Amino acid sequence: MYGQRSGSLVIEDVRLTPVLVADPPLLNTQGVHQPYTPRLIIEVVTAGGVTGVGETYGDTGYLDLARPFAERLVGREVGDLNGLFTLADELAVDAARVDDSVDVGGLRGVLTADKLRLSVVSGFEVACHDALGKALGLPVHALLGGKVRDAVEYSAYLFYKWADHPASYGWADHAAGAAGEPGAGWGAALDPAGVVAQARLFTERYGFTSFKLKGGVFPPDEEIAAIRALADAFPGLPLRLDPNGAWSTATSLKVAAELGDVLEYLEDPALGTPAMAEVAAGTRVPLATNMCVTTFEEIPEAFAKKAVQVVLCDHHYWGGLWRTRELAALCRTFGVDLSMHSNTHLGISLAAMTHVAATVPGLRHACDSHYPWQSEDVLTERLRFDGGRVTVTDTPGLGVELDRERLAALHARWLDAEFRAMRERDDAAAMRVADPAWETPAVPRW
Ligand code: GKR
Ligand code: MG
């Protein structure tokens, strides 16, 4: 307890609201995004009447841990952020939820019990930061030591995509967004011309000046052609390609050789540290990862083998904002660059990503964000990209406000029995709706 102020900073209530958020048919090597994706919105209410918000994964495995965790938080200090991890260690993880294999839903490396716990704790850690900041009248970046930049740069996250979800779902295509909304009017992108057209929309709407293409969808030659088309359309701008470990080391080296003159980095070309190390040894193109370095335990081997040159941090699964800063310090120590990974997320997470990114020195690569793909949010005001950047707010806490009506509507969808199957993200299952014969591809796929 922290003396006199502690009474008002005690957590009195924690609210968990699972939601289903519209998502367009974005393709990746596992399959395709579902029409709706689960997220969990966390609210931490202090005795002083301050509410902090956080956001994390919303699939059942996360909810099952978040519920007992929320109960244990009541009565604790909102500023006891380190205590969250001690509390998390006490949570029993259902062994059926983790099998130490690659996380099929999120394509973010191996899913261990610890990673599942940290992915839950991070949502609460962000909510506590928000509450603490509001209570103290300080922005979250100030709680993290202060911003070193006034705006955080993001890259355009390009996806091969269908125009619409399969009609066989039988639902209106909310994910397409109403005219004028974010996510609207993107259409299909299944070849180099489609990818370039999508990139142009991203620059027109948000001003992005670097581009990442989600690969591992089509044979590598087609994806090489798409990157070449982007290089022709946007000469000199940074380009990245991320097949989520779908290639063999030989294919990875071939792609690196063919695109070496235009790539800022190649992201997870091959799966796992040994394969990445082999690729890294054979090319001058830097390798980035959000798959082989996803926990602190994975760092020593990867850094010793020089398997990666850029670690893509993600506060959701590294355990929150402070742990992200710890990761940044380790990367600096070993001369490895840091940038930021993204998975489908809403504005609360974008705000959290922006606050922590604002505090990390030497961020040389634009961060990833799926946010432009989300036509729905739970905030009164969407966050904006101007010139591809999000301005770092000095408003106390995260600087965002929940829109209760929107939150209730997205929660009502989660409660609706018709959408029950959407409560788990499963890109391969979503692909089977269009192609019943689809099997999760064996790796390496090419
Ligand atoms: O949204 O399809 C997707 C991505 O493939 C996502 O699941 C990955 O985690 O964006 C991520 C990545 O960079 O690998
Ligand atoms: Mg990636």
Coordinates of C-alpha atoms and ligand atoms in Angstrom, one line a residue:
M1 CA 0.0 0.0 0.0
Y2 CA 1.2 3.5 -0.8
G3 CA 0.2 5.5 2.3
Q4 CA -2.5 8.1 2.2
R5 CA -3.4 8.0 -1.4
S6 CA -3.8 4.2 -1.4
G7 CA -7.4 4.2 -0.4
S8 CA -8.6 5.8 -3.7
L9 CA -6.2 3.6 -5.8
V10 CA -7.6 0.3 -4.6
I11 CA -9.3 -1.7 -7.2
E12 CA -13.0 -2.0 -6.3
D13 CA -14.4 -3.6 -9.4
V14 CA -13.2 -5.3 -12.6
R15 CA -15.5 -5.6 -15.6
L16 CA -14.7 -8.1 -18.5
T17 CA -16.6 -7.6 -21.8
P18 CA -15.9 -10.1 -24.6
V19 CA -16.8 -8.7 -28.0
L20 CA -16.9 -9.9 -31.6
V21 CA -15.5 -7.4 -34.0
A22 CA -16.1 -7.3 -37.8
D23 CA -13.0 -8.4 -39.7
P24 CA -12.5 -8.5 -43.5
P25 CA -11.5 -11.7 -45.4
L26 CA -7.7 -11.2 -45.1
L27 CA -5.7 -14.2 -46.3
N28 CA -2.7 -15.7 -44.6
T29 CA -0.8 -19.0 -44.8
Q30 CA -3.2 -20.7 -42.4
G31 CA -6.4 -19.6 -44.2
V32 CA -8.5 -16.5 -43.9
H33 CA -9.8 -14.2 -41.2
Q34 CA -13.3 -15.0 -40.0
P35 CA -16.1 -12.4 -40.4
Y36 CA -15.9 -11.6 -36.7
T37 CA -12.9 -11.9 -34.4
P38 CA -13.0 -12.1 -30.6
R39 CA -11.5 -9.5 -28.3
L40 CA -11.7 -8.9 -24.6
I41 CA -12.3 -5.4 -23.2
I42 CA -11.1 -5.0 -19.6
E43 CA -12.2 -2.3 -17.2
V44 CA -10.6 -1.7 -13.8
V45 CA -12.5 0.6 -11.5
T46 CA -10.8 2.2 -8.4
A47 CA -12.3 3.2 -5.1
G48 CA -11.6 6.8 -6.2
G49 CA -14.0 6.3 -9.1
V50 CA -11.5 6.1 -11.9
T51 CA -11.9 3.5 -14.7
G52 CA -9.0 2.2 -16.7
V53 CA -9.4 0.2 -19.9
G54 CA -7.4 -2.5 -21.5
E55 CA -7.8 -4.9 -24.4
T56 CA -6.5 -8.4 -25.3
Y57 CA -7.3 -11.6 -27.1
G58 CA -10.9 -12.8 -26.5
D59 CA -10.8 -16.5 -27.4
T60 CA -12.1 -18.9 -24.7
G61 CA -8.7 -19.9 -23.5
Y62 CA -7.9 -16.2 -22.6
L63 CA -11.4 -15.6 -21.1
D64 CA -11.0 -18.7 -18.9
L65 CA -7.9 -17.2 -17.3
A66 CA -9.1 -13.6 -17.3
R67 CA -12.2 -14.4 -15.2
P68 CA -10.4 -15.8 -12.1
F69 CA -7.7 -13.2 -12.5
A70 CA -10.2 -10.4 -12.4
E71 CA -11.7 -11.7 -9.2
R72 CA -8.3 -11.7 -7.5
L73 CA -7.5 -8.2 -8.5
V74 CA -10.3 -6.7 -6.4
G75 CA -8.8 -5.1 -3.3
R76 CA -5.3 -4.7 -4.7
E77 CA -3.5 -1.4 -5.5
V78 CA -3.9 -0.3 -9.1
G79 CA -0.2 0.7 -9.1
D80 CA 1.1 -2.7 -8.1
L81 CA 1.9 -3.7 -11.7
N82 CA 4.7 -6.2 -10.7
G83 CA 2.3 -7.9 -8.4
L84 CA 0.1 -8.8 -11.5
F85 CA 2.7 -11.3 -12.6
T86 CA 2.9 -13.0 -9.2
L87 CA -0.8 -13.3 -9.3
A88 CA -0.7 -14.7 -12.8
D89 CA 1.7 -17.4 -11.8
E90 CA -1.1 -18.8 -9.6
L91 CA -3.5 -19.3 -12.5
A92 CA -3.9 -22.9 -13.6
V93 CA -3.8 -23.2 -17.4
D94 CA -5.9 -26.0 -18.9
A95 CA -3.3 -28.2 -20.6
A96 CA -5.7 -28.9 -23.5
R97 CA -5.4 -25.2 -24.5
V98 CA -1.6 -25.3 -25.1
D99 CA 0.4 -28.0 -26.7
D100 CA 3.6 -26.1 -27.3
S101 CA 2.9 -26.0 -31.0
V102 CA 2.5 -22.9 -33.2
D103 CA -0.4 -20.8 -32.2
V104 CA -2.7 -21.4 -35.2
G105 CA -5.0 -18.5 -34.5
G106 CA -2.5 -15.7 -34.3
L107 CA 0.6 -16.9 -36.2
R108 CA 2.8 -15.6 -33.4
G109 CA 5.0 -18.5 -32.5
V110 CA 4.7 -21.3 -30.0
L111 CA 1.7 -21.1 -27.6
T112 CA 2.8 -22.0 -24.1
A113 CA 1.0 -21.8 -20.8
D114 CA 3.2 -18.9 -19.8
K115 CA 2.5 -17.0 -23.0
L116 CA -1.2 -17.5 -22.6
R117 CA -1.0 -16.1 -19.0
L118 CA 1.1 -13.1 -20.1
S119 CA -1.4 -12.4 -23.0
V120 CA -4.1 -12.1 -20.3
V121 CA -2.1 -10.2 -17.8
S122 CA -1.1 -7.6 -20.4
G123 CA -4.7 -6.5 -20.9
F124 CA -5.0 -5.8 -17.1
E125 CA -1.5 -4.2 -17.0
V126 CA -2.7 -1.7 -19.7
A127 CA -6.0 -1.1 -17.8
C128 CA -4.1 -0.5 -14.6
H129 CA -1.8 1.9 -16.4
D130 CA -4.8 3.8 -17.8
A131 CA -6.4 4.0 -14.4
L132 CA -3.2 5.1 -12.6
G133 CA -2.5 7.7 -15.3
K134 CA -6.0 9.1 -15.0
A135 CA -5.8 9.2 -11.2
L136 CA -2.4 11.0 -11.2
G137 CA -3.2 13.2 -14.2
L138 CA -0.4 11.7 -16.2
P139 CA -0.4 10.2 -19.7
V140 CA 0.7 6.5 -19.8
H141 CA 3.9 7.4 -21.6
A142 CA 4.9 9.5 -18.6
L143 CA 4.3 6.5 -16.3
L144 CA 6.7 4.6 -18.6
G145 CA 9.4 7.2 -18.2
G146 CA 8.2 9.8 -20.8
K147 CA 8.0 10.0 -24.5
V148 CA 11.0 10.4 -26.7
R149 CA 8.9 11.2 -29.8
D150 CA 5.6 13.1 -30.4
A151 CA 4.2 10.7 -33.0
V152 CA 4.7 7.0 -33.7
E153 CA 5.0 5.9 -37.3
Y154 CA 3.0 2.9 -38.6
S155 CA 3.3 0.9 -41.8
A156 CA 0.5 0.0 -44.2
Y157 CA -0.3 -3.6 -43.5
L158 CA -1.3 -5.0 -46.9
F159 CA -3.1 -8.3 -47.2
Y160 CA -4.2 -10.5 -50.1
K161 CA -7.9 -10.5 -49.7
W162 CA -11.2 -11.5 -51.2
A163 CA -13.8 -8.8 -51.8
D164 CA -16.2 -10.4 -49.4
H165 CA -16.6 -13.2 -47.0
P166 CA -18.2 -16.4 -48.5
A167 CA -21.9 -15.9 -49.0
S168 CA -22.4 -19.3 -47.4
Y169 CA -22.1 -17.6 -44.0
G170 CA -25.4 -16.1 -44.8
W171 CA -24.8 -12.9 -42.8
A172 CA -24.6 -9.3 -44.0
D173 CA -21.0 -8.4 -44.7
H174 CA -20.4 -6.0 -41.8
A175 CA -16.7 -6.5 -42.2
A176 CA -16.8 -4.6 -45.5
G177 CA -17.8 -1.4 -43.6
A178 CA -20.3 1.2 -44.7
A179 CA -19.2 3.6 -47.4
G180 CA -16.7 6.1 -46.1
E181 CA -15.9 4.0 -43.0
P182 CA -12.4 2.5 -42.4
G183 CA -12.3 -0.9 -44.0
A184 CA -14.8 0.1 -46.7
G185 CA -14.1 -0.1 -50.4
W186 CA -11.0 -2.2 -50.3
G187 CA -12.3 -4.8 -52.7
A188 CA -10.3 -7.9 -53.6
A189 CA -6.5 -8.0 -53.8
L190 CA -5.3 -11.3 -55.3
D191 CA -2.5 -10.2 -57.6
P192 CA 0.3 -7.6 -57.9
A193 CA -2.1 -5.0 -59.4
G194 CA -4.6 -5.6 -56.6
V195 CA -1.9 -5.3 -53.9
V196 CA -0.7 -2.0 -55.4
A197 CA -4.2 -0.6 -55.6
Q198 CA -4.7 -1.5 -51.9
A199 CA -1.4 0.2 -51.1
R200 CA -2.5 3.3 -52.9
L201 CA -5.7 3.4 -50.8
F202 CA -3.6 3.1 -47.6
T203 CA -1.5 6.0 -48.6
E204 CA -4.5 8.1 -49.7
R205 CA -6.5 7.4 -46.6
Y206 CA -3.7 7.4 -43.9
G207 CA -0.5 8.7 -45.5
F208 CA 1.6 5.6 -44.8
T209 CA 5.0 5.6 -46.3
S210 CA 6.2 2.1 -45.7
F211 CA 4.4 -1.2 -46.6
K212 CA 4.3 -4.7 -45.3
L213 CA 2.7 -7.5 -47.3
K214 CA 1.3 -10.6 -45.6
G215 CA 2.7 -13.4 -47.6
G216 CA 2.7 -17.2 -47.5
V217 CA -0.6 -17.2 -49.4
F218 CA 0.5 -17.7 -53.0
P219 CA 3.6 -19.4 -54.4
P220 CA 6.7 -17.2 -53.7
D221 CA 7.2 -16.1 -57.3
E222 CA 3.7 -14.4 -57.2
E223 CA 4.6 -12.7 -54.0
I224 CA 8.0 -11.6 -55.4
A225 CA 6.1 -10.1 -58.3
A226 CA 3.8 -8.2 -55.9
I227 CA 6.8 -6.7 -54.0
R228 CA 8.4 -5.8 -57.3
A229 CA 5.1 -4.0 -58.3
L230 CA 5.1 -2.2 -55.0
A231 CA 8.7 -1.1 -55.5
D232 CA 7.9 0.2 -59.0
A233 CA 4.8 2.1 -57.7
F234 CA 6.5 3.5 -54.6
P235 CA 10.2 3.9 -55.5
G236 CA 12.5 4.0 -52.5
L237 CA 9.9 3.4 -49.8
P238 CA 10.5 0.6 -47.3
L239 CA 8.9 -2.7 -48.1
R240 CA 8.6 -5.9 -46.1
L241 CA 7.2 -9.4 -46.8
D242 CA 6.0 -11.8 -44.1
P243 CA 5.0 -15.4 -45.0
N244 CA 4.8 -16.5 -41.4
G245 CA 7.4 -19.2 -41.7
A246 CA 5.8 -20.8 -44.7
W247 CA 9.1 -21.2 -46.7
S248 CA 12.0 -23.6 -46.6
T249 CA 15.4 -22.1 -46.0
A250 CA 16.2 -22.6 -49.7
T251 CA 13.1 -20.7 -50.8
S252 CA 13.8 -18.0 -48.2
L253 CA 17.3 -17.5 -49.6
K254 CA 16.0 -17.4 -53.1
V255 CA 13.4 -14.7 -52.2
A256 CA 16.0 -12.7 -50.3
A257 CA 18.3 -12.8 -53.3
E258 CA 15.6 -11.7 -55.7
L259 CA 14.3 -8.9 -53.5
G260 CA 17.4 -7.9 -51.6
D261 CA 17.6 -4.5 -53.4
V262 CA 14.1 -3.4 -52.3
L263 CA 13.4 -5.1 -48.9
E264 CA 13.7 -3.2 -45.6
Y265 CA 13.5 -6.7 -44.0
L266 CA 12.1 -10.1 -44.5
E267 CA 9.8 -11.2 -41.7
D268 CA 9.7 -14.9 -40.5
P269 CA 10.6 -16.4 -43.9
A270 CA 11.3 -19.8 -42.3
L271 CA 9.9 -21.3 -39.1
G272 CA 12.0 -21.4 -35.9
T273 CA 15.4 -20.1 -34.7
P274 CA 17.6 -22.7 -36.4
A275 CA 16.0 -22.2 -39.8
M276 CA 16.0 -18.4 -39.4
A277 CA 19.7 -18.6 -38.4
E278 CA 20.5 -20.5 -41.6
V279 CA 18.7 -18.0 -43.7
A280 CA 20.3 -15.0 -41.9
A281 CA 23.8 -16.6 -42.5
G282 CA 23.1 -16.7 -46.3
T283 CA 21.7 -13.2 -46.9
R284 CA 22.4 -9.5 -46.2
V285 CA 18.7 -8.8 -46.0
P286 CA 17.8 -8.3 -42.3
L287 CA 15.3 -10.8 -40.8
A288 CA 12.5 -9.7 -38.5
T289 CA 10.4 -12.0 -36.3
N290 CA 7.2 -12.2 -34.3
M291 CA 7.4 -16.0 -34.3
C292 CA 10.8 -17.3 -33.2
V293 CA 11.4 -14.6 -30.5
T294 CA 8.2 -14.2 -28.6
T295 CA 9.3 -14.8 -25.0
F296 CA 12.3 -13.8 -23.0
E297 CA 13.3 -17.5 -22.9
E298 CA 13.7 -17.6 -26.7
I299 CA 16.1 -14.6 -26.8
P300 CA 19.5 -16.2 -25.8
E301 CA 19.5 -18.8 -28.6
A302 CA 18.2 -16.5 -31.3
F303 CA 20.6 -13.7 -30.4
A304 CA 23.6 -16.1 -30.0
K305 CA 22.9 -17.6 -33.5
K306 CA 22.3 -14.2 -35.0
A307 CA 19.0 -15.5 -36.3
V308 CA 17.1 -12.1 -36.2
Q309 CA 18.1 -8.5 -36.8
V310 CA 14.7 -7.0 -35.8
V311 CA 12.4 -8.2 -33.0
L312 CA 8.8 -7.3 -33.4
C313 CA 7.5 -6.7 -29.9
D314 CA 3.9 -7.0 -29.0
H315 CA 2.8 -5.9 -25.5
H316 CA -0.1 -8.3 -25.7
Y317 CA 2.0 -11.4 -25.5
W318 CA 5.2 -10.1 -23.9
G319 CA 3.2 -9.3 -20.8
G320 CA 2.4 -5.6 -21.1
L321 CA 4.0 -2.2 -21.5
W322 CA 6.8 -2.5 -18.9
R323 CA 7.9 -5.8 -20.2
T324 CA 8.0 -4.3 -23.7
R325 CA 10.4 -1.7 -22.4
E326 CA 12.5 -4.5 -20.9
L327 CA 12.6 -6.3 -24.2
A328 CA 13.6 -3.0 -25.9
A329 CA 16.6 -2.7 -23.4
L330 CA 17.7 -6.2 -24.2
C331 CA 17.6 -5.6 -27.9
R332 CA 19.6 -2.4 -27.6
T333 CA 22.2 -4.3 -25.5
F334 CA 22.6 -6.9 -28.2
G335 CA 22.4 -4.5 -31.2
V336 CA 19.2 -6.0 -32.4
D337 CA 16.5 -3.5 -33.7
L338 CA 13.0 -3.4 -32.3
S339 CA 9.8 -2.7 -34.0
M340 CA 6.2 -3.8 -33.4
H341 CA 4.0 -6.7 -34.4
S342 CA 0.2 -6.5 -34.6
N343 CA -2.7 -8.8 -34.6
T344 CA -6.3 -7.8 -35.2
H345 CA -7.0 -5.1 -32.5
L346 CA -9.1 -2.1 -31.5
G347 CA -8.3 1.4 -30.6
I348 CA -7.5 0.7 -26.9
S349 CA -4.6 -1.4 -28.0
L350 CA -3.5 1.0 -30.7
A351 CA -3.4 3.7 -27.9
A352 CA -1.3 1.4 -25.7
M353 CA 1.0 0.5 -28.6
T354 CA 1.5 4.1 -29.3
H355 CA 2.3 5.1 -25.7
V356 CA 4.9 2.4 -25.3
A357 CA 6.4 2.9 -28.7
A358 CA 6.7 6.6 -27.9
T359 CA 9.0 5.8 -25.0
V360 CA 11.4 3.5 -26.8
P361 CA 14.6 5.1 -28.0
G362 CA 16.0 4.3 -31.5
L363 CA 12.8 2.9 -33.1
R364 CA 14.0 2.9 -36.7
H365 CA 11.2 0.9 -38.4
A366 CA 7.5 1.8 -38.7
C367 CA 5.3 -0.3 -36.4
D368 CA 2.6 -2.7 -37.7
S369 CA -1.1 -2.2 -37.0
H370 CA -4.2 -3.9 -38.3
Y371 CA -6.4 -1.0 -37.1
P372 CA -7.2 0.4 -40.6
W373 CA -8.9 -3.0 -41.3
Q374 CA -11.3 -2.6 -38.3
S375 CA -14.5 -0.8 -39.3
E376 CA -15.8 -1.1 -35.7
D377 CA -14.4 0.1 -32.4
V378 CA -15.5 0.5 -28.8
L379 CA -14.3 4.1 -28.5
T380 CA -16.2 7.4 -28.7
E381 CA -13.5 8.6 -31.2
R382 CA -11.3 6.5 -33.5
L383 CA -7.6 7.1 -33.4
R384 CA -6.2 8.7 -36.5
F385 CA -3.2 8.2 -38.7
D386 CA -1.9 11.4 -40.1
G387 CA 1.0 11.0 -42.5
G388 CA 1.1 7.4 -41.4
R389 CA 1.6 8.5 -37.7
V390 CA -0.4 8.4 -34.6
T391 CA 0.2 11.5 -32.4
V392 CA 1.2 10.7 -28.9
T393 CA -1.4 12.1 -26.6
D394 CA -0.7 13.9 -23.3
T395 CA -4.2 13.4 -22.0
P396 CA -4.1 11.5 -18.7
G397 CA -4.1 7.7 -19.0
L398 CA -4.3 6.2 -22.5
G399 CA -6.3 9.2 -23.7
V400 CA -9.3 7.1 -25.0
E401 CA -12.9 6.9 -23.9
L402 CA -15.2 3.9 -24.1
D403 CA -18.4 4.2 -26.1
R404 CA -20.8 2.2 -23.9
E405 CA -23.4 1.8 -26.7
R406 CA -20.8 0.4 -29.2
L407 CA -19.4 -1.8 -26.5
A408 CA -22.8 -3.2 -25.7
A409 CA -23.6 -3.8 -29.4
L410 CA -20.4 -5.8 -30.0
H411 CA -21.0 -7.7 -26.8
A412 CA -24.5 -8.5 -27.9
R413 CA -23.0 -10.0 -31.0
W414 CA -20.7 -12.1 -28.8
L415 CA -23.7 -13.3 -26.8
D416 CA -25.7 -14.1 -30.0
A417 CA -25.9 -17.9 -30.4
E418 CA -25.7 -17.4 -34.2
F419 CA -22.2 -16.2 -34.0
R420 CA -21.0 -18.6 -31.3
A421 CA -18.5 -20.3 -33.7
M422 CA -16.7 -16.9 -34.1
R423 CA -15.7 -16.9 -30.4
E424 CA -12.5 -18.7 -31.3
R425 CA -10.3 -17.4 -34.1
D426 CA -9.6 -20.2 -36.5
D427 CA -8.3 -19.1 -39.9
A428 CA -8.2 -22.6 -41.3
A429 CA -11.8 -23.3 -40.2
A430 CA -12.8 -20.0 -41.9
M431 CA -11.1 -21.1 -45.1
R432 CA -13.0 -24.4 -45.0
V433 CA -16.2 -22.4 -45.3
A434 CA -15.1 -21.5 -48.9
D435 CA -13.0 -24.6 -49.5
P436 CA -14.2 -27.6 -47.5
A437 CA -11.1 -29.6 -48.6
W438 CA -8.7 -27.0 -47.0
E439 CA -6.2 -28.5 -44.6
T440 CA -3.8 -26.4 -42.5
P441 CA -0.7 -26.4 -44.8
A442 CA 2.3 -28.4 -43.6
V443 CA 5.4 -26.2 -43.1
P444 CA 7.4 -25.5 -45.1
R445 CA 4.7 -25.0 -47.6
W446 CA 7.1 -23.9 -50.3
Ligands
GKR1 O1 -3.7 -11.1 -39.2 O2 -3.5 -12.8 -40.5 C1 -3.0 -12.0 -39.7 C2 -1.5 -12.0 -39.4 O3 -0.9 -13.1 -40.1 C3 -1.3 -12.2 -37.9 O4 -2.0 -13.3 -37.4 C4 0.1 -12.3 -37.5 O5 0.3 -12.6 -36.2 O6 0.3 -10.0 -38.3 C5 0.9 -11.1 -37.7 C6 2.3 -11.3 -38.2 O7 3.0 -10.3 -38.4 O8 2.8 -12.4 -38.3
MG2 MG 4.8 -11.4 -38.7

